[in-house]
PDB file of C-alpha atoms in Angstrom:
ATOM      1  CA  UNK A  96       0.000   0.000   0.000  1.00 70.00           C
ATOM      2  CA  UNK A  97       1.106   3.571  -0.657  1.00 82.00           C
ATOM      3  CA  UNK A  98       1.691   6.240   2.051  1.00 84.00           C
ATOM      4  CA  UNK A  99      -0.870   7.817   0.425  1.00 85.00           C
ATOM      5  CA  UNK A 100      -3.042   4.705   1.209  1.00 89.00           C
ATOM      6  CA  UNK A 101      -1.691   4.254   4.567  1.00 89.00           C
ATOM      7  CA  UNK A 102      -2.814   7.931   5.765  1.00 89.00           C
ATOM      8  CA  UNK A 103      -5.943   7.467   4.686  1.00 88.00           C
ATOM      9  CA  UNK A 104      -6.402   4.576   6.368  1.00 89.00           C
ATOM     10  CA  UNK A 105      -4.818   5.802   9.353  1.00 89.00           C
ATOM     11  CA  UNK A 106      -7.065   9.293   9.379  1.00 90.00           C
ATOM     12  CA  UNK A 107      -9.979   6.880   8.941  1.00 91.00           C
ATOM     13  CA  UNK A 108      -9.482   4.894  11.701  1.00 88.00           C
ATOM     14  CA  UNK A 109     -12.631   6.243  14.270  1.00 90.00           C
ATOM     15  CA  UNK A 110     -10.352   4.945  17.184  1.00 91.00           C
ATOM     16  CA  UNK A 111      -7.016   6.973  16.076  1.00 89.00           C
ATOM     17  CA  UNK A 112     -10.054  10.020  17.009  1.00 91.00           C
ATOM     18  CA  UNK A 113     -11.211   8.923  19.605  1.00 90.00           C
ATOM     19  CA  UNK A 114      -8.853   7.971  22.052  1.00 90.00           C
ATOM     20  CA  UNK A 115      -6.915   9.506  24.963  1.00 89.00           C
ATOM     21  CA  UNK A 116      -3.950  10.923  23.444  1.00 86.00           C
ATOM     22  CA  UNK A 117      -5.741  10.476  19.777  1.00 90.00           C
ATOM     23  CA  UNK A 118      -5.928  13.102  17.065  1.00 92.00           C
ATOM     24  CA  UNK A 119      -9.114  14.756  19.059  1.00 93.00           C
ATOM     25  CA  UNK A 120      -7.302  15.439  21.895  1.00 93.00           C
ATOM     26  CA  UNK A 121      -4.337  16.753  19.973  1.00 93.00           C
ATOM     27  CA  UNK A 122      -6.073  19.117  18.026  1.00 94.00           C
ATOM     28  CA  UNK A 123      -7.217  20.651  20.878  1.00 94.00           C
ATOM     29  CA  UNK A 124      -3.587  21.030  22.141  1.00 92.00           C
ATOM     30  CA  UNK A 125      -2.910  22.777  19.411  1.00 93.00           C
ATOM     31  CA  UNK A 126      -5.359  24.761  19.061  1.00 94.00           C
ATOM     32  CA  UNK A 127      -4.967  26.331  22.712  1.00 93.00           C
ATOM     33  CA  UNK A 128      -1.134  26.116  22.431  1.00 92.00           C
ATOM     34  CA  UNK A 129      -1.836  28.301  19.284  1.00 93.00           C
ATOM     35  CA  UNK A 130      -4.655  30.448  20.793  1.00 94.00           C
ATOM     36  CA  UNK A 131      -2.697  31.447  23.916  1.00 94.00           C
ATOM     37  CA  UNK A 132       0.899  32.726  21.636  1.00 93.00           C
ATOM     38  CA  UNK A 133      -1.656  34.932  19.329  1.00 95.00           C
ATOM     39  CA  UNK A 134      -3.358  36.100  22.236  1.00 95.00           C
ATOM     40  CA  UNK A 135       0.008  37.280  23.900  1.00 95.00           C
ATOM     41  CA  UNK A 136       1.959  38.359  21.204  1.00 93.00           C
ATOM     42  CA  UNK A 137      -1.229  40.389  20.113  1.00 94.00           C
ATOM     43  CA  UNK A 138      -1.029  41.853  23.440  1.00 94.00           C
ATOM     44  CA  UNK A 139       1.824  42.747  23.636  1.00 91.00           C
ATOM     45  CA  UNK A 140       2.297  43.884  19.619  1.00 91.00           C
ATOM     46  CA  UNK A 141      -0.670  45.656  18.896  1.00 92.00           C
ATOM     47  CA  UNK A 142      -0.293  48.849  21.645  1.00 92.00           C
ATOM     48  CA  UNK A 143       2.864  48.930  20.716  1.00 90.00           C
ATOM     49  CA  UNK A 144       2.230  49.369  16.814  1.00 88.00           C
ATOM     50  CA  UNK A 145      -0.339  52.082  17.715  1.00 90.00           C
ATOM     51  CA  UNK A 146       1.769  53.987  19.672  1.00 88.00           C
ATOM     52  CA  UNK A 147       4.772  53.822  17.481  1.00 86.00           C
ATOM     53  CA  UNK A 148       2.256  54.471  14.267  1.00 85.00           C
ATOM     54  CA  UNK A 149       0.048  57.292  16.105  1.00 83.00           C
ATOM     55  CA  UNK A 150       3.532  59.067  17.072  1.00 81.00           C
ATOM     56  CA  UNK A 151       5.427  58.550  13.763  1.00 74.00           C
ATOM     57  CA  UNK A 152       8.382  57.594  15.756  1.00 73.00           C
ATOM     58  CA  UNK A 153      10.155  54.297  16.002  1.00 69.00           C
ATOM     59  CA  UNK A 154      10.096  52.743  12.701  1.00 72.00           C
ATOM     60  CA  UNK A 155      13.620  51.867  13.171  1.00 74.00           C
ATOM     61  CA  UNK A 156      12.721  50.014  16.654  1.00 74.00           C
ATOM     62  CA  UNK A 157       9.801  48.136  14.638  1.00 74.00           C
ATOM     63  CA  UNK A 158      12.411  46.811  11.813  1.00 73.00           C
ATOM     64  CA  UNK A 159      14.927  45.774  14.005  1.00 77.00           C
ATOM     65  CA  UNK A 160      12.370  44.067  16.266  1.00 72.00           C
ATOM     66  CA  UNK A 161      11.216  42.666  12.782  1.00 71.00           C
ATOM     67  CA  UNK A 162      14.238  41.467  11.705  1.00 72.00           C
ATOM     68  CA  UNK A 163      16.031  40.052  14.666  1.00 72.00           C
ATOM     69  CA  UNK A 164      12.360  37.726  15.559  1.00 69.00           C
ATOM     70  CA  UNK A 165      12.436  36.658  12.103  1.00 70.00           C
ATOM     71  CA  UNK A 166      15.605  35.683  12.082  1.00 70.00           C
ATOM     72  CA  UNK A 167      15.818  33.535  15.303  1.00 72.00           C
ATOM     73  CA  UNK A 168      14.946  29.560  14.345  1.00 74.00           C
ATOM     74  CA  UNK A 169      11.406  28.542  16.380  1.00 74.00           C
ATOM     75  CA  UNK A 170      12.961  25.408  16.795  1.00 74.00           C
ATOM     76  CA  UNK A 171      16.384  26.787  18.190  1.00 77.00           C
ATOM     77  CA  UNK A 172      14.390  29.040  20.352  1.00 78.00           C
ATOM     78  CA  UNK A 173      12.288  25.990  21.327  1.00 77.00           C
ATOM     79  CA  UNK A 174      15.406  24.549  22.396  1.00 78.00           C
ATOM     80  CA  UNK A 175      16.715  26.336  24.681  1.00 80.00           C
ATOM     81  CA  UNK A 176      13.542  27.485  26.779  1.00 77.00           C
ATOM     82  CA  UNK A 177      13.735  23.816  26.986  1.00 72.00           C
ATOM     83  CA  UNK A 178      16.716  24.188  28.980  1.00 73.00           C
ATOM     84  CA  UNK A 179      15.710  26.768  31.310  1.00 76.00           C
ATOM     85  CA  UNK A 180      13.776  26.343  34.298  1.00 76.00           C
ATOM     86  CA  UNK A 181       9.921  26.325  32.269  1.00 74.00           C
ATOM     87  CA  UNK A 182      11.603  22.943  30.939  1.00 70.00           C
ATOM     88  CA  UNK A 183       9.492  20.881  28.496  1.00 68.00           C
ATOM     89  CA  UNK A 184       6.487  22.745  29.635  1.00 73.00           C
ATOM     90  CA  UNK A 185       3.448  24.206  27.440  1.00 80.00           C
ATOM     91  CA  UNK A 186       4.532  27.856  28.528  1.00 82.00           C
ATOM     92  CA  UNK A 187       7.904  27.814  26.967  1.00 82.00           C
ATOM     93  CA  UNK A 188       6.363  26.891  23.524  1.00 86.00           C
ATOM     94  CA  UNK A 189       4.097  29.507  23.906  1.00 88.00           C
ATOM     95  CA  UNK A 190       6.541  32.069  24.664  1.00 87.00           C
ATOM     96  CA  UNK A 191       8.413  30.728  21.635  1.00 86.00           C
ATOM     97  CA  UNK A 192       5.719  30.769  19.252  1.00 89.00           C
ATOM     98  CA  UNK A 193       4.617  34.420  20.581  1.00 90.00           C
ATOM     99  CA  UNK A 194       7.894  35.590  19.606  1.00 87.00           C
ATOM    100  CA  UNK A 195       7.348  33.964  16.541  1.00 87.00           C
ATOM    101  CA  UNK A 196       4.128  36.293  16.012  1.00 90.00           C
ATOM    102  CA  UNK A 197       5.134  39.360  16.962  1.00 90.00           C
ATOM    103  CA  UNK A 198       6.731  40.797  14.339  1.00 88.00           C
ATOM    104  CA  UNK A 199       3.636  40.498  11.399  1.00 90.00           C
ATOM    105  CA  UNK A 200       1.329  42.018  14.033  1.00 92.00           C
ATOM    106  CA  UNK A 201       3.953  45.146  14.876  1.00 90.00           C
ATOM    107  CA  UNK A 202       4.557  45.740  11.563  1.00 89.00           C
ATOM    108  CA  UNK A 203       0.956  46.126  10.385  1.00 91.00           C
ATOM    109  CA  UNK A 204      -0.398  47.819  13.275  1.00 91.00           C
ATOM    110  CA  UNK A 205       2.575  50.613  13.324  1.00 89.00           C
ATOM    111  CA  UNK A 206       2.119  51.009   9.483  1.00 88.00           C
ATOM    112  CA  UNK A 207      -1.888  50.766   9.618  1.00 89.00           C
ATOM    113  CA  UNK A 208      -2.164  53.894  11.996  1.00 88.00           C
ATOM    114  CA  UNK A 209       1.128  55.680  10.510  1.00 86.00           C
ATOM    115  CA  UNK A 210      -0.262  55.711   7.557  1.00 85.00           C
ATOM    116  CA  UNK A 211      -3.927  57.410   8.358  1.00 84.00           C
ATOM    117  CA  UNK A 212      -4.159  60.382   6.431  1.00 83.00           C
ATOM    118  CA  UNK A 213      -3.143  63.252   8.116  1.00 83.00           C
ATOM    119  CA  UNK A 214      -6.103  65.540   6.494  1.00 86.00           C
ATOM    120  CA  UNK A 215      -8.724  62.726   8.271  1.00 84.00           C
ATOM    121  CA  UNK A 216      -6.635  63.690  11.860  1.00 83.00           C
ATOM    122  CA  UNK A 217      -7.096  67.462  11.320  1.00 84.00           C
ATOM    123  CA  UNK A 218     -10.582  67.300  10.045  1.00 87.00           C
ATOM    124  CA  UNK A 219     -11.272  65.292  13.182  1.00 85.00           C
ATOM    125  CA  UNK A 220     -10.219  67.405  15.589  1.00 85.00           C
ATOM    126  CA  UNK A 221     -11.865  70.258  13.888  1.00 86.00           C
ATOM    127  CA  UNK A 222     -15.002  68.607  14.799  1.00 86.00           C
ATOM    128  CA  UNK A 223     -13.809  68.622  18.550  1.00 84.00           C
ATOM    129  CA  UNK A 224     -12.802  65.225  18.733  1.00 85.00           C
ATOM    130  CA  UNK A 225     -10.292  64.162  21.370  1.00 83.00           C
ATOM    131  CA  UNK A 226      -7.294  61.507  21.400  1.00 83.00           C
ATOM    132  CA  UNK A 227      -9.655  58.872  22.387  1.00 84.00           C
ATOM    133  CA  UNK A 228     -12.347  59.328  20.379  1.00 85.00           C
ATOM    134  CA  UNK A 229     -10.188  59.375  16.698  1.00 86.00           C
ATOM    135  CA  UNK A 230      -8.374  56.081  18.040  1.00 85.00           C
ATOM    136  CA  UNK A 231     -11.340  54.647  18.140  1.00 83.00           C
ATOM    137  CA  UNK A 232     -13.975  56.322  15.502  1.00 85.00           C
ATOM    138  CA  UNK A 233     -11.502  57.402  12.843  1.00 86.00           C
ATOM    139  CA  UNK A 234      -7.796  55.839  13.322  1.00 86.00           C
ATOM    140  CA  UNK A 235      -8.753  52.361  14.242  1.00 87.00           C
ATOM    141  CA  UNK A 236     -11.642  52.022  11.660  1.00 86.00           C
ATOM    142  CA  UNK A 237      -8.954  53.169   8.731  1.00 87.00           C
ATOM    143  CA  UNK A 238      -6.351  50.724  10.286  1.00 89.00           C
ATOM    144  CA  UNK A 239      -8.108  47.882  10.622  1.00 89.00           C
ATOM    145  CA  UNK A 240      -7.339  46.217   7.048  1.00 88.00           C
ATOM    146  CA  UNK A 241      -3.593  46.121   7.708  1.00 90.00           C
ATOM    147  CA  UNK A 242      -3.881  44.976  11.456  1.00 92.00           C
ATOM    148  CA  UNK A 243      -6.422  42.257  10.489  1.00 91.00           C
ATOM    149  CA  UNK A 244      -3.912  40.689   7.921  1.00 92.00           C
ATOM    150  CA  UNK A 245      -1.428  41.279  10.163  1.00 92.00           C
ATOM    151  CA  UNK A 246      -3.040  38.684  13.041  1.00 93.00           C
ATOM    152  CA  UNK A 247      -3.999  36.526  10.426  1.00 93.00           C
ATOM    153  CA  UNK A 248      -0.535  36.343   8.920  1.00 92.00           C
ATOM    154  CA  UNK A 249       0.843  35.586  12.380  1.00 93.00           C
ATOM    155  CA  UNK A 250      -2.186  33.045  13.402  1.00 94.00           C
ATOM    156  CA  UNK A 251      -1.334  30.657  10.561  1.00 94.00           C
ATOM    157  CA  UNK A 252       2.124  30.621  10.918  1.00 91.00           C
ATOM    158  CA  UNK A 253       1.673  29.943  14.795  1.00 93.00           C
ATOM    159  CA  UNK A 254      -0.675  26.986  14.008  1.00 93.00           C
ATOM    160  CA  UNK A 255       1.967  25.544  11.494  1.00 91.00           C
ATOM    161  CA  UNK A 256       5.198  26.371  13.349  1.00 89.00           C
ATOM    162  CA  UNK A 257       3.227  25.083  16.521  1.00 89.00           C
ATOM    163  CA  UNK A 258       4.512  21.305  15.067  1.00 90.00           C
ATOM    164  CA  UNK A 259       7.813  21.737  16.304  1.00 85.00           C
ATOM    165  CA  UNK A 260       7.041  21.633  19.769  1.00 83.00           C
ATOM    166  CA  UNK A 261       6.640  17.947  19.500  1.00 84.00           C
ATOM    167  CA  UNK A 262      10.659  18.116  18.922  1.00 79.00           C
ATOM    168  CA  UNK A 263      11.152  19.254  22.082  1.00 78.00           C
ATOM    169  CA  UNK A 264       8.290  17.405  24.079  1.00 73.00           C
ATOM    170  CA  UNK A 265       5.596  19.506  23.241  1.00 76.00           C
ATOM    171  CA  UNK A 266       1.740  18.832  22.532  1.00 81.00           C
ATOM    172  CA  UNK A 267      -0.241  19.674  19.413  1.00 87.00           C
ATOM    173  CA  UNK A 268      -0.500  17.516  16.190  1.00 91.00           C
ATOM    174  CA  UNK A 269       3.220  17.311  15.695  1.00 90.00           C
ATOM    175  CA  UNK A 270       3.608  14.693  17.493  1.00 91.00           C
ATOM    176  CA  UNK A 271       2.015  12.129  14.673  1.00 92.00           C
ATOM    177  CA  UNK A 272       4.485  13.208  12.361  1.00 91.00           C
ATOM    178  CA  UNK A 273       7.201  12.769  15.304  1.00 90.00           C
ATOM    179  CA  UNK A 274       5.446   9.302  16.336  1.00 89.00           C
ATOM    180  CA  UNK A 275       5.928   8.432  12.097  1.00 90.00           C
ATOM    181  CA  UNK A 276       9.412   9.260  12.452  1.00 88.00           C
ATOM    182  CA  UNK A 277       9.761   7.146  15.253  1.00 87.00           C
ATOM    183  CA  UNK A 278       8.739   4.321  13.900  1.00 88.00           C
ATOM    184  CA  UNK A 279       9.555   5.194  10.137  1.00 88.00           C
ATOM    185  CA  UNK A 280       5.929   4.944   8.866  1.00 89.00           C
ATOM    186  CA  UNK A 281       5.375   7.177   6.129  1.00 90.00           C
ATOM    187  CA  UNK A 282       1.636   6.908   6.380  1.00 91.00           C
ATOM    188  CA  UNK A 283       1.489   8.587   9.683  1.00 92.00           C
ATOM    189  CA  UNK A 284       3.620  11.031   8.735  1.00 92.00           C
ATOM    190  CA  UNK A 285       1.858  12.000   6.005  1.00 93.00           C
ATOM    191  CA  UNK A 286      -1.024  11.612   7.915  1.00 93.00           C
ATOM    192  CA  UNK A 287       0.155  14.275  10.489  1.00 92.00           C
ATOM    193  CA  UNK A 288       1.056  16.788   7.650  1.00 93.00           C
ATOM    194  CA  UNK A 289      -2.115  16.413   5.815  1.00 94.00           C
ATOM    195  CA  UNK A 290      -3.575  17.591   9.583  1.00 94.00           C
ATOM    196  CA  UNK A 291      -1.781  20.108  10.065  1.00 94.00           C
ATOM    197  CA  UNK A 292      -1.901  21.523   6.921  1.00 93.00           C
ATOM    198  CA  UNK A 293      -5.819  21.444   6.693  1.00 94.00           C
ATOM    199  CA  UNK A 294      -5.767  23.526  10.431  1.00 94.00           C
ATOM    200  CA  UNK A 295      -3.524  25.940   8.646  1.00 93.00           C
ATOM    201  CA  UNK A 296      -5.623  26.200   5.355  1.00 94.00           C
ATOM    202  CA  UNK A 297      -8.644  26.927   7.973  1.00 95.00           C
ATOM    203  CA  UNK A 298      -7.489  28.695  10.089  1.00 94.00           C
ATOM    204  CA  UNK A 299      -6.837  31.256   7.250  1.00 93.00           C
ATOM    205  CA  UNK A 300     -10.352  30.901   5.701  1.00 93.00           C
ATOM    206  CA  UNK A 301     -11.635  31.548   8.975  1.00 93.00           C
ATOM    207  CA  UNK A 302      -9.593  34.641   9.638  1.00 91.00           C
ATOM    208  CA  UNK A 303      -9.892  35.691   6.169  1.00 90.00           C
ATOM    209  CA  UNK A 304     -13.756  35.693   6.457  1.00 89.00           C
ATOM    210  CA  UNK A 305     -13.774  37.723   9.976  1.00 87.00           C
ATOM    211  CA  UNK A 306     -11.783  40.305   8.834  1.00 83.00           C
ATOM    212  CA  UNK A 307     -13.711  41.115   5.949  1.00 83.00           C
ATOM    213  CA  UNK A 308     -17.024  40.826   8.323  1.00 82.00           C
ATOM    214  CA  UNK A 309     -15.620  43.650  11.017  1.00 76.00           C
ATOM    215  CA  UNK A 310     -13.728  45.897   8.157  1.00 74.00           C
ATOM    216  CA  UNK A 311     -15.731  48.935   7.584  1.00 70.00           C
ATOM    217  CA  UNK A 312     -16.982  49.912   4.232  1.00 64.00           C
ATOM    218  CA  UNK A 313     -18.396  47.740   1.258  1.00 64.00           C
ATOM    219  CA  UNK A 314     -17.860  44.444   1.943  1.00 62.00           C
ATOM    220  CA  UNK A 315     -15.672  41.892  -0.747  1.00 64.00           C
ATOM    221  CA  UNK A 316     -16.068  38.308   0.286  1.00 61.00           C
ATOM    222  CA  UNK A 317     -13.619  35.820  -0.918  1.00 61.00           C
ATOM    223  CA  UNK A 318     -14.595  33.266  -3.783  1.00 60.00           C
ATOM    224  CA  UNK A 319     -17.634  35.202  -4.340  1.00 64.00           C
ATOM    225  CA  UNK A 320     -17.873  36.442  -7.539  1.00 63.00           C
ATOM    226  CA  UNK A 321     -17.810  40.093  -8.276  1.00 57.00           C
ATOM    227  CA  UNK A 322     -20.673  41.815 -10.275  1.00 60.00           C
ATOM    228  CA  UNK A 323     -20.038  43.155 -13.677  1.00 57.00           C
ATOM    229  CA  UNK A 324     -21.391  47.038 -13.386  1.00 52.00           C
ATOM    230  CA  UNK A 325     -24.206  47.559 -16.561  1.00 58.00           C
ATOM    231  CA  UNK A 326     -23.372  49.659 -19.334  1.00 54.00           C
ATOM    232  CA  UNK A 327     -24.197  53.522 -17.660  1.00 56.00           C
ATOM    233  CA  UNK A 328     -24.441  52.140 -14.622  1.00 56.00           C
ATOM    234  CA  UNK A 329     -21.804  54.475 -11.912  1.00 59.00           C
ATOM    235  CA  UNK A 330     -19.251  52.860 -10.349  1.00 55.00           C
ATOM    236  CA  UNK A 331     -19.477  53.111  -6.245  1.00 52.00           C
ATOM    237  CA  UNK A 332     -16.486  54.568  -4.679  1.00 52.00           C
ATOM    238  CA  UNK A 333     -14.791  53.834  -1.693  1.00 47.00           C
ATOM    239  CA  UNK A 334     -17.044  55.509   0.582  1.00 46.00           C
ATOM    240  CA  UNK A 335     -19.767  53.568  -1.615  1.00 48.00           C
ATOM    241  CA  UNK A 336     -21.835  56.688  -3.284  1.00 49.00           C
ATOM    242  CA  UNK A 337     -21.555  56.048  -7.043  1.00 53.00           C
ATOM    243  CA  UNK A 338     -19.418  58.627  -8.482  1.00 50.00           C
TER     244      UNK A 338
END
């Protein structure tokens, strides 16, 4: 049988679901291992970008931040939390794979609110506006495009760099690829992949479809075909009055 044949078998196994330690309960170490390094790197990336982007100050600080996470192997950075005193504990990968999201999420917050057009800020406060209310009514609003795809960007690559924590005695759906290695069956490994992959692919869709439900304005959903306008019909603009 192929490995092709063998994964199928393998994901169609109800007991390989269904019991302790089976693909169920994996999944949802993933998921929350995932979950919890979004959730912190967003908290600690997104002030930051609107600070630095509502100041204009910094962008130096955000692309060396940038640079030197991107640079730094997950796994090596797996490794040696490993080593300290978290040990092979879900809290080090976390840390690790928060790290690992940072920099998308700082990068398209800081230019998402630098880039609000100054005329918008001045018209705002002309209408008596304080700093509160244009974070939240004008700045945020205009921003929210970038920092959406800037979270999503970072949430899939969490949920497929979340794998390697099985290296280092992590949870999540790694470790069927790592238990395939083990014991040099290509089925399960494939098997593994072919999970992990589909979470990614997802976990996207799902992202992709949120964002363009809370983004202001007219609204483009994905794989949904877009309307040819008649002959002499106007063409909407952005702010979605036909010119």
């Amino acid at each position: 049988m192929s490995a092709f044949g063998e994964a199928f078998v393998y994901l169609n196994d109800p007991f390989n679901w269904t019991r302790t330690g089976g693909i169920l309960d994996l999944l949802v170490q993933h998921l929350r291992i995932s979950a919890l390094a979004v959730l912190l790197a967003a908290v600690l990336a997104v002030p930051t970008g609107v600070l630095l982007g509502r100041s204009g100050r910094g962008v130096g600080a955000v692309v060396v931040v940038s640079n030197v996470s991107r640079a730094v192997p997950t796994l090596a950075l797996l490794t040696v939390l490993a080593v300290t005193p978290l040990g092979f504990s879900e809290t080090g990968t976390v840390l690790a794979l928060a790290a690992f999201a940072v920099p998308p999420m700082l990068t398209n917050t800081h230019v998402g609110f630098r880039e609000v057009d100054r005329d918008v800020r001045e018209a705002a406060r002309a209408m008596g506006m304080s700093r509160g209310q244009m974070l939240t009514r004008v700045e945020f609003p205009l921003a929210l495009p970038l920092v959406a795809t800037g979270v999503r960007t970072a949430a899939v690559q969490v949920v497929a760099t979340a794998t390697l924590a099985a290296l280092v005695g992590g949870g999540g759906l790694g470790r069927i690829i790592n238990l395939g290695f083990g014991q040099q069956d290509t089925g399960v490994i494939l098997a593994g992949a072919v999970l992990v992959a589909a979470l990614a692919l997802l976990t996207e869709l799902l992202l992709v479809l949120l964002s363009t439900a809370v983004t202001p304005g007219p609204r483009r959903w994905p794989l949904r075909p877009v309307r040819a306008s008649r002959a002499g019909e106007p063409e909407p603009t952005s702010s979605g009055v036909p010119s």
